[in-house]
Amino acid sequence: MSNRLEVRSVSKRFSRKCGLVERGAEFMGLKAPNPVVRALDDVSLTVAEGEVVGIVGESGCGKSTLGRVVAGLLQASEGTVLFRDKRLQDLPGEDAEAARLKVQMIFQDPSSSLNPRQRVREIIGAAPLHHGLTTARELDDYVSQQMARAGLDPSMASRFPHQFSGGQRQRIGIARALAVQPDMLICDESVAALDVSIQAQILNLFLDLRKQLDLTYIFISHDLSVVEHISDRVVVMYLGRVVEEATVEELFSHPNHPYTRALLQERPSLDPVQRSFSAIEGEIPSPLSPPSGCHFHPRCPLAMDRCRIERPELRTVGSRHKSACHLND
Amino acid sequence: MTAMLEIRSLKTEVVTSEGRVTLIDDINLELAAGEVMGLVGESGSGKSVTGLSIMGLIDKPAQVTGGQVLFKGKDLRNLSEREIRSVRGNRIAMIFQDPMSTLNPVLRIDTQMMEVVHAHEKISKQAARERARDALGMVGIPSPEERLSAYPHQFSGGMRQRVAIAIALLMSPDLIIADEPTTALDVTIQAQILSIVQKLARDKGTALIWITHDLSVVAGLAEKVSVMYAGRIAEQGKTADLLRRPMHPYTNGLIASLPAHNQRGSRLKQISGTTPSVANMPKGCAFHPRCASATQLCLSPPQLEPVEGRLLRCFHPVMEGASS
């Protein structure tokens, strides 16, 4: 199976740009350099053709940044992203644009990702028209098709986003992404803001679309049960690093990394048994000053001296199962 | 055991010159000391309005138009604004989803906490500060003495929510109403907050109403649960019993649609349609347009009636069908 996408040792750093005076002050040692957030720290990932890869983690783990780097909304500070084994920089302009177009993103909050002053017809139709996938004359038909596929009534094409419910707005976002005929979707917390009964409808739509259109997905979520349901393979991130990756069966039956185990344990379950919530201690550290060595060590019940000093490598611990923990040595 | 809180047929409406819109109707709850009740529903189901109605925090144009809120036998609705202010924040406290809506961003934590104490009790500044410090310690904030003089923005989201909980605890209330307090938090932080709250209810005999959209949070926390749909209680009973064998088609559908209850990668069982808006309620049972077992009978409103040890508002309860 070929790789639809490969992310090779990608890092992404954010910092505030210095003005001239600040730079001068920094140069003369009068001012500390601006703090740098390492949102992604040497992250590698492959996604096979037609695969659904789930990315889980808590706030600040870099899962959304990774999605944005892959979608081309952010430039990586280091490392490369390959589409079908080709670097975008190596492709001639038109091909690079076409390759980009094949990867589309669906966001968490449909109300902030849809222009409130545009009608649904414009929201969905603008991109395919610009990219020549349809003509102005056929646009109405084209938009109707896209809406119907996402489970929206095409007769509502001239309405504005606020006239739709939350679930329907998410469908508009999906229709917009699919309108440029991508073969890969990046869903960033796409069902997190929805009610349970609506969440099931949207997840079903994703599953149906995958079958109909042979889509490849990167599915970013903090919700383990959603990721477990939809993914073939799961990547667990913590503070900008991948700590574990495995097939969904393997990860949920034999979690290796202490962080993954803690996440699974603390997942609220419907098992109607009165139970005591026992929590992992501590806060999620700020990505501005992550702990040394293994980022998880201050909260890890099994931490050793080595964990404070040395960064654990992501190593194979089973068939298609990798984990970054010193305990595996 | 006498009930600490008893709510009878509570009704809240928006009253305008153009007419009335019912937000919640026929809400009945009973809660004993130390008991935890989960109030579960999707957006627009009226769960937050219920919480605010109990607290007397409903603002115009909405108003509580019927029913009783008996707190230790006294009807809170008959109290004057002055009297209810001595109860609110003192005997009954509330925790909101967003701690920044509780905390004033320009005041230090100690100022805000001491203000609460002084509003209800005449004690020295020193004593009030000590009480604030103890409350912070109780919710697991490290080095509470120093953190007292911090501002809200110096805390992380989870820590802020702990501060909000600590403020609710200051007067050792008999009842806490928590409105989605862990929804915005990460899984590991949510577990920490739940464990604190659970311990408190157990140790101090504080009764708790936990409002949430997340059935799985309620599963481990609450003894009793009320499921709300379209402003009414659809089903109410013991948590373990209700989750294992939901009888209202809505509860049943909701549980069946959870990814954990479906085979990995298969289509989820879904409830079709969307929740109705309050201005445009279906006739009869509000759930009937989305319900698979709806009949002609459902066009007249069903009543909340006792069925097999629980309360149920449905003409066609799910009898044997277990959800899992």
XYZ file of C-alpha atoms in Angstrom:
653
model
C 0.000 0.000 0.000
C 1.412 3.359 -0.960
C 1.534 6.329 1.358
C -1.062 8.976 0.733
C 0.809 11.254 3.033
C 4.038 11.229 4.898
C 5.110 13.691 7.539
C 8.858 13.518 8.130
C 10.345 14.938 11.340
C 8.188 18.011 11.232
C 8.638 20.698 13.869
C 6.617 23.841 14.203
C 7.698 26.705 16.416
C 5.736 29.812 17.179
C 7.180 32.980 18.597
C 6.453 36.661 18.510
C 8.467 38.532 15.938
C 10.892 41.079 17.389
C 11.018 44.642 16.244
C 14.317 46.309 15.357
C 14.828 47.832 18.796
C 14.025 44.582 20.541
C 16.435 42.727 18.308
C 19.128 45.224 19.136
C 18.434 44.875 22.843
C 18.505 41.113 22.523
C 21.805 41.273 20.638
C 23.365 43.392 23.364
C 22.130 40.993 26.013
C 19.708 43.487 27.530
C 16.655 41.378 26.908
C 15.871 37.692 26.972
C 14.827 36.281 23.601
C 11.089 35.951 23.060
C 9.725 32.649 24.311
C 9.213 29.987 21.685
C 6.334 27.534 21.698
C 7.290 24.211 20.253
C 3.870 23.177 19.029
C 5.310 20.249 17.098
C 8.587 18.667 18.030
C 10.008 16.203 15.527
C 6.740 14.551 14.547
C 6.630 11.812 11.921
C 3.523 10.191 10.590
C 2.402 8.196 7.602
C -1.096 7.828 6.279
C -1.771 5.087 3.764
C -4.149 5.417 0.847
C -7.731 5.091 2.106
C -6.748 4.903 5.735
C -8.362 6.711 8.645
C -5.784 7.903 11.146
C -7.041 9.276 14.432
C -4.967 11.779 16.372
C -5.814 12.118 20.056
C -4.451 14.282 22.813
C -5.385 16.994 25.235
C -5.213 20.755 24.733
C -1.809 21.993 23.683
C -0.585 18.643 22.418
C -0.165 19.972 18.878
C -2.835 17.881 17.199
C -4.482 20.857 15.506
C -1.127 22.332 14.468
C -0.255 19.019 12.849
C -3.556 19.070 10.961
C -2.912 22.594 9.769
C 0.620 21.830 8.639
C -0.652 18.854 6.656
C -3.455 20.923 5.131
C -0.939 23.576 4.130
C -2.457 26.294 6.320
C 0.791 26.537 8.260
C 4.381 26.166 7.115
C 6.490 23.693 9.052
C 9.577 25.203 10.687
C 11.531 22.055 9.965
C 10.910 18.762 8.224
C 8.915 17.870 5.156
C 5.419 16.847 4.217
C 5.154 14.456 1.266
C 2.016 13.886 -0.774
C 2.158 10.543 -2.547
C 5.946 10.482 -1.975
C 6.471 13.912 -3.540
C 7.461 17.121 -1.858
C 5.246 20.014 -2.814
C 8.283 22.258 -3.330
C 9.560 19.886 -6.013
C 6.352 19.980 -8.022
C 5.702 22.590 -10.703
C 3.288 25.301 -9.508
C 0.120 23.935 -11.048
C 0.678 20.409 -9.802
C 1.446 21.664 -6.323
C -1.813 23.584 -6.288
C -3.703 20.534 -7.496
C -2.088 18.384 -4.817
C -3.051 20.928 -2.153
C -6.613 21.001 -3.402
C -6.871 17.261 -2.832
C -6.439 17.798 0.915
C -9.284 19.667 2.570
C -10.022 20.555 6.142
C -13.200 20.506 8.226
C -13.147 22.626 11.352
C -14.610 22.318 14.814
C -16.846 25.316 14.963
C -19.033 25.598 11.887
C -20.247 29.042 12.884
C -16.786 30.568 12.871
C -15.610 28.799 9.742
C -18.555 29.869 7.577
C -18.864 33.452 6.403
C -22.083 34.726 8.003
C -22.694 37.169 5.159
C -22.512 34.669 2.348
C -25.294 32.445 1.176
C -24.713 28.709 1.246
C -24.526 28.708 -2.559
C -21.527 31.059 -2.477
C -19.883 29.293 0.463
C -19.970 25.946 -1.304
C -19.638 27.186 -4.871
C -16.817 29.729 -4.684
C -13.883 27.318 -4.580
C -14.960 24.897 -7.340
C -15.770 27.851 -9.582
C -12.368 29.404 -8.964
C -10.568 26.149 -9.635
C -12.536 25.477 -12.789
C -14.298 22.355 -11.530
C -17.584 23.761 -12.705
C -18.815 26.659 -14.803
C -20.938 29.598 -13.769
C -23.818 28.177 -15.774
C -23.697 24.762 -14.117
C -22.912 26.117 -10.679
C -26.425 25.747 -9.255
C -26.606 22.099 -10.230
C -23.138 21.483 -8.926
C -23.906 23.054 -5.538
C -27.165 21.104 -5.317
C -25.258 17.872 -5.841
C -22.760 18.755 -3.142
C -25.515 19.686 -0.707
C -27.485 16.533 -1.338
C -24.398 14.428 -0.785
C -23.830 16.034 2.608
C -27.447 15.451 3.585
C -28.713 18.983 3.077
C -31.836 19.999 1.242
C -30.627 21.701 -2.014
C -33.605 24.065 -1.899
C -31.917 25.831 1.021
C -28.974 26.999 -1.097
C -29.900 30.662 -0.899
C -30.067 30.749 2.890
C -27.459 32.156 5.231
C -25.501 30.024 7.752
C -27.380 31.380 10.777
C -30.598 29.920 9.419
C -29.263 26.409 9.975
C -28.871 24.301 13.102
C -25.418 23.328 14.407
C -25.496 19.899 12.777
C -26.619 21.349 9.455
C -23.889 23.976 9.577
C -21.336 21.228 10.027
C -22.841 19.586 6.933
C -22.306 22.856 5.040
C -18.645 22.749 6.090
C -18.412 19.181 4.831
C -20.136 20.033 1.541
C -17.746 22.960 1.053
C -14.716 20.756 1.626
C -15.995 18.059 -0.720
C -16.943 20.545 -3.444
C -13.348 20.713 -4.683
C -13.230 16.923 -5.009
C -10.532 16.131 -2.458
C -9.430 12.596 -1.711
C -8.285 13.404 1.774
C -10.087 15.150 4.607
C -8.617 16.525 7.793
C -11.302 16.720 10.445
C -10.231 18.881 13.352
C -12.589 18.204 16.265
C -15.365 18.160 13.701
C -17.969 16.610 15.975
C -16.836 18.045 19.316
C -19.315 20.913 19.372
C -22.317 18.801 18.438
C -24.972 17.166 20.581
C -24.737 13.416 20.998
C -27.622 12.584 18.679
C -26.286 14.968 16.015
C -22.732 13.715 16.515
C -23.876 10.223 15.542
C -25.457 11.588 12.351
C -22.275 13.407 11.309
C -20.026 10.442 12.133
C -22.290 8.283 9.990
C -21.953 10.794 7.166
C -18.149 10.571 7.426
C -18.330 6.777 7.308
C -20.660 6.815 4.298
C -18.533 9.348 2.413
C -15.446 7.286 3.049
C -17.061 4.343 1.279
C -18.584 6.367 -1.563
C -15.541 8.468 -2.394
C -12.611 6.354 -1.170
C -11.543 9.133 1.141
C -8.478 9.161 3.352
C -8.969 10.842 6.716
C -6.944 12.384 9.462
C -9.371 12.557 12.317
C -8.299 14.853 15.127
C -10.215 14.628 18.391
C -9.864 14.684 22.134
C -12.689 12.168 22.389
C -11.294 8.656 22.575
C -14.557 6.891 21.871
C -15.103 8.857 18.676
C -11.556 8.145 17.507
C -11.882 4.495 18.442
C -15.027 4.213 16.400
C -13.874 5.797 13.175
C -10.126 5.141 12.929
C -7.987 2.323 11.558
C -4.897 3.572 13.307
C -4.467 5.942 16.235
C -1.680 8.371 17.094
C -1.475 9.709 20.649
C 0.211 13.071 21.154
C 1.404 14.858 24.266
C 2.936 18.344 24.285
C 4.026 18.396 20.673
C 5.334 14.852 20.451
C 3.912 11.561 19.339
C 4.014 9.257 22.352
C 2.328 6.204 20.896
C 0.881 4.937 17.659
C -0.802 1.653 16.858
C -3.730 0.090 15.090
C -6.990 0.840 16.836
C -7.465 -2.717 18.137
C -3.942 -2.866 19.503
C -4.008 0.573 21.111
C -7.269 0.077 22.930
C -6.491 -3.475 24.046
C -2.763 -3.104 24.813
C -1.930 0.526 25.470
C 1.795 0.793 26.108
C 2.616 4.356 27.103
C 1.652 5.392 30.657
C -0.073 8.477 29.257
C -2.236 6.442 26.899
C -3.088 4.098 29.731
C -4.088 7.016 31.939
C -6.232 8.481 29.171
C -8.012 5.206 28.628
C -8.541 4.714 32.325
C -10.000 8.143 32.825
C -12.282 7.963 29.897
C -15.747 8.348 31.413
C -17.695 5.236 30.562
C -21.381 4.519 30.514
C -20.860 1.504 32.667
C -23.388 2.433 35.301
C -21.257 1.520 38.260
C -20.596 3.991 41.019
C -16.902 4.407 40.823
C -14.260 6.593 42.305
C -12.616 8.942 39.894
C -8.901 8.650 40.432
C -7.011 11.226 38.542
C -3.535 11.538 37.107
C -1.901 14.185 39.171
C -0.885 17.536 37.915
C -1.619 19.948 35.155
C -0.776 19.770 31.502
C 2.498 21.752 31.416
C 2.703 24.853 29.288
C 4.239 24.212 25.870
C 6.284 27.374 26.472
C 8.459 25.534 28.954
C 7.915 21.808 28.553
C 9.574 19.539 31.119
C 12.969 18.102 30.249
C 13.449 14.549 29.035
C 10.127 12.807 28.605
C 7.437 15.529 28.646
C 5.129 13.315 30.652
C 7.513 12.545 33.511
C 6.168 15.047 36.098
C 2.752 13.383 35.915
C 3.883 9.816 35.312
C 3.484 7.384 38.200
C 6.315 5.241 36.829
C 8.874 7.963 36.126
C 12.548 7.130 36.738
C 15.643 9.321 36.870
C 16.349 8.645 33.234
C 12.959 10.067 32.196
C 13.918 13.464 33.577
C 17.045 13.679 31.426
C 16.690 11.740 28.241
C 14.019 12.076 25.622
C 12.558 8.642 24.807
C 12.547 7.687 21.119
C 9.470 6.378 19.360
C 10.298 2.687 19.101
C 8.553 -0.371 17.762
C 7.072 -2.394 20.603
C 4.859 -4.772 18.643
C 3.427 -5.312 15.232
C 2.550 -1.865 13.852
C 2.820 -0.516 17.374
C 5.265 2.194 18.436
C 5.696 3.849 21.789
C 8.046 6.447 23.232
C 8.771 5.273 26.758
C 11.980 4.290 28.549
C 10.154 1.478 30.325
C 10.256 -0.535 27.101
C 14.051 -0.871 27.165
C -35.079 10.833 54.920
C -36.705 14.165 54.267
C -35.839 15.823 51.021
C -33.443 18.736 51.130
C -34.761 19.986 47.851
C -38.128 19.236 46.395
C -39.277 20.729 43.146
C -42.893 20.412 42.167
C -44.240 21.131 38.679
C -41.825 23.959 38.058
C -42.619 26.024 34.975
C -40.615 28.811 33.363
C -41.874 30.822 30.429
C -40.814 33.724 28.309
C -43.649 36.209 28.500
C -43.795 38.882 25.841
C -46.547 41.046 24.486
C -46.817 38.656 21.581
C -47.464 35.640 23.746
C -45.843 33.037 25.912
C -43.170 30.498 25.079
C -42.642 27.676 27.538
C -38.988 26.951 28.327
C -39.474 24.286 30.953
C -42.627 22.709 32.266
C -43.637 20.153 34.850
C -40.181 19.704 36.363
C -40.251 17.442 39.413
C -37.126 16.616 41.386
C -36.321 15.371 44.853
C -32.909 15.420 46.423
C -31.739 14.314 49.877
C -28.635 15.530 51.686
C -25.456 14.104 50.172
C -27.278 12.882 47.117
C -26.032 13.525 43.593
C -28.509 13.955 40.776
C -27.508 14.187 37.147
C -29.593 16.426 34.912
C -28.888 15.346 31.369
C -30.034 16.746 28.068
C -28.917 18.140 24.737
C -28.681 21.831 23.941
C -32.028 23.519 24.237
C -33.499 20.836 26.464
C -33.928 23.310 29.322
C -31.413 21.833 31.718
C -29.631 25.125 32.388
C -32.931 27.002 32.666
C -33.956 24.473 35.309
C -30.788 25.187 37.284
C -31.262 28.939 37.028
C -34.954 28.672 37.933
C -34.089 26.839 41.141
C -31.585 29.565 42.009
C -34.063 32.329 41.223
C -31.687 33.686 38.615
C -34.133 33.852 35.740
C -34.122 37.263 34.092
C -36.871 39.063 32.212
C -38.457 38.474 29.781
C -38.346 34.933 31.110
C -39.955 34.184 34.445
C -40.873 31.278 36.651
C -44.625 31.068 36.289
C -45.625 27.999 38.227
C -44.688 25.305 40.701
C -42.739 25.206 43.921
C -39.063 25.079 44.837
C -39.047 23.668 48.373
C -35.635 23.988 49.966
C -35.683 22.411 53.429
C -39.456 22.734 53.380
C -39.518 26.458 52.523
C -40.674 27.609 49.115
C -37.912 29.749 47.633
C -40.378 31.333 45.255
C -42.191 33.019 48.173
C -39.050 34.650 49.518
C -38.323 38.310 48.968
C -35.274 39.265 46.898
C -33.474 40.111 50.160
C -34.264 36.765 51.706
C -33.258 34.797 48.646
C -29.941 36.635 48.513
C -29.145 35.292 51.954
C -29.766 31.769 50.668
C -28.057 32.083 47.305
C -24.294 31.708 47.528
C -24.747 30.693 51.148
C -26.955 27.608 51.424
C -27.233 27.000 47.677
C -24.270 27.660 45.407
C -23.831 27.417 41.683
C -20.879 26.514 39.483
C -20.955 27.520 35.821
C -19.371 26.048 32.717
C -17.019 28.944 32.133
C -15.179 29.890 35.327
C -14.362 33.288 33.845
C -18.054 34.136 34.057
C -17.815 33.602 37.823
C -14.474 35.305 38.367
C -13.796 38.991 38.013
C -10.652 39.320 35.874
C -9.417 42.518 37.567
C -9.700 41.372 41.190
C -7.358 39.084 43.043
C -8.716 35.701 44.088
C -8.599 36.539 47.801
C -10.625 39.740 47.310
C -13.298 37.836 45.451
C -13.439 34.989 47.917
C -13.501 37.193 51.011
C -16.266 39.241 49.469
C -18.452 36.132 49.348
C -17.750 35.315 52.988
C -18.419 38.852 54.156
C -21.681 39.015 52.239
C -23.081 36.270 54.440
C -21.201 36.385 57.690
C -19.687 39.046 59.925
C -16.194 37.742 60.618
C -12.768 39.308 60.646
C -10.762 39.754 57.466
C -8.202 37.330 58.811
C -10.803 34.615 59.421
C -12.340 35.149 55.991
C -8.944 34.846 54.350
C -8.231 31.664 56.245
C -11.502 30.208 55.137
C -10.702 31.117 51.531
C -7.312 29.460 51.849
C -8.832 26.281 53.267
C -11.356 26.155 50.448
C -8.581 26.417 47.858
C -6.704 23.633 49.615
C -9.816 21.480 49.613
C -10.118 21.596 45.827
C -6.482 20.610 45.405
C -4.809 23.896 44.500
C -1.142 23.609 45.440
C 0.289 26.227 47.850
C -3.082 27.927 48.457
C -1.580 30.659 50.637
C 0.423 32.119 47.743
C -2.226 31.465 45.112
C -4.709 33.575 47.078
C -3.031 36.732 45.862
C -3.036 35.688 42.197
C -5.352 37.002 39.503
C -7.693 34.706 37.561
C -5.626 34.927 34.353
C -2.655 33.427 36.187
C -4.510 30.135 36.528
C -4.987 27.456 33.876
C -8.499 26.488 32.794
C -8.698 23.528 35.160
C -7.323 25.553 38.061
C -9.821 28.353 37.400
C -12.646 25.867 37.575
C -11.236 24.685 40.907
C -11.273 28.271 42.158
C -14.910 28.598 41.075
C -15.697 25.393 42.963
C -13.797 26.681 46.000
C -15.935 29.852 45.961
C -19.062 27.718 45.844
C -17.768 25.777 48.858
C -16.903 28.805 51.000
C -20.102 28.829 52.997
C -20.353 24.999 53.111
C -23.646 25.052 51.198
C -26.265 22.343 51.527
C -26.795 22.236 47.789
C -24.562 22.911 44.811
C -25.927 23.257 41.309
C -23.172 22.646 38.775
C -23.921 23.609 35.175
C -21.585 21.740 32.796
C -18.525 22.511 34.943
C -16.215 20.033 33.229
C -17.371 20.358 29.628
C -14.589 22.723 28.589
C -11.868 20.725 30.341
C -9.517 18.024 29.151
C -10.172 14.398 30.034
C -7.480 14.113 32.691
C -8.459 17.445 34.265
C -12.136 16.498 34.162
C -11.333 13.353 36.100
C -9.555 15.421 38.749
C -12.546 17.752 39.188
C -14.973 14.840 39.323
C -12.938 13.139 42.001
C -12.920 16.309 44.158
C -16.650 16.808 43.823
C -17.411 13.190 44.511
C -15.365 13.287 47.708
C -17.078 16.468 48.879
C -20.578 15.145 48.405
C -19.616 12.028 50.313
C -17.744 13.677 53.189
C -19.742 16.819 53.776
C -23.220 15.669 52.871
C -23.574 18.330 50.196
C -26.363 17.599 47.769
C -25.439 18.117 44.157
C -27.283 18.703 40.916
C -24.891 18.043 38.058
C -26.113 19.462 34.767
C -24.422 17.947 31.723
C -24.927 16.755 28.189
C -22.585 13.848 28.803
C -24.281 10.677 30.013
C -20.963 9.022 30.756
C -19.997 11.698 33.299
C -23.241 11.115 35.150
C -22.815 7.331 35.030
C -19.961 7.302 37.494
C -21.027 10.254 39.608
C -24.754 10.419 40.246
C -27.106 8.084 42.054
C -30.138 9.512 40.310
C -30.518 10.931 36.860
C -33.170 12.982 35.088
C -33.125 13.042 31.320
C -34.625 16.160 29.826
C -35.997 16.674 26.361
C -37.601 19.850 25.025
C -38.085 21.432 28.437
C -39.607 18.437 30.144
C -38.318 15.479 32.081
C -38.539 12.472 29.806
C -37.280 9.896 32.249
C -36.048 9.925 35.821
C -34.683 7.163 37.995
C -31.711 5.432 39.544
C -28.669 5.958 37.327
C -27.552 2.343 37.156
C -31.032 1.084 36.355
C -31.836 3.828 33.865
C -28.621 3.559 31.886
C -28.741 -0.209 31.775
C -32.330 -0.288 30.666
C -33.516 3.035 29.268
C -37.265 2.990 28.740
C -37.913 6.305 27.025
C -37.246 6.010 23.271
C -35.187 9.208 23.472
C -32.895 7.957 26.245
C -32.680 4.627 24.493
C -31.749 6.268 21.186
C -29.235 8.532 22.854
C -27.419 5.667 24.550
C -27.559 3.505 21.446
C -25.960 6.282 19.382
C -22.820 6.483 21.506
C -19.773 5.191 19.630
C -18.889 2.981 22.610
C -22.157 1.105 22.155
C -21.635 0.384 18.512
C -19.314 -1.922 16.682
C -16.107 -0.185 15.684
C -16.334 1.310 12.197
C -19.975 0.380 11.679
C -22.669 2.976 11.127
C -23.899 4.383 14.419
C -27.524 3.983 15.355
C -28.803 7.493 15.036
C -31.850 9.424 16.123
C -33.100 11.138 12.994
C -34.017 14.793 12.891
C -33.063 17.582 15.250
C -34.243 18.889 18.587
C -37.257 21.147 18.139
C -36.961 24.837 18.943
C -38.924 26.160 21.904
C -40.912 28.507 19.703
C -42.070 25.674 17.515
C -42.825 22.681 19.739
C -44.511 19.687 18.154
C -47.983 18.899 19.468
C -48.323 16.229 22.133
C -45.128 14.395 22.958
C -42.300 16.667 21.816
C -40.227 13.671 20.755
C -42.817 12.059 18.473
C -41.518 13.423 15.128
C -38.174 11.698 15.806
C -39.590 8.595 17.466
C -39.838 5.253 15.690
C -42.635 3.937 17.903
C -44.831 7.046 17.718
C -48.537 6.510 17.090
C -51.699 8.597 16.922
C -51.740 8.516 20.726
C -48.525 10.567 20.889
C -50.331 13.632 19.534
C -51.741 14.155 23.021
C -49.208 15.039 25.723
C -48.026 12.109 27.874
C -47.726 12.612 31.653
C -44.777 11.826 33.884
C -45.877 8.598 35.542
C -44.248 6.003 37.775
C -43.274 2.881 35.833
C -41.197 0.105 37.378
C -39.510 2.234 40.006
C -38.886 5.254 37.849
C -40.741 8.175 36.351
C -41.445 8.073 32.662
C -43.176 10.352 30.183
C -44.059 8.045 27.320
C -46.984 6.084 25.916
C -44.761 3.481 24.301
C -41.858 2.692 26.625
C -39.039 0.507 25.355
C -39.757 -2.648 27.286
C -37.160 -5.333 26.684
C -34.769 -3.727 24.205
C -31.497 -3.270 26.014
C -29.419 -0.665 24.272
C -26.124 -2.453 24.165
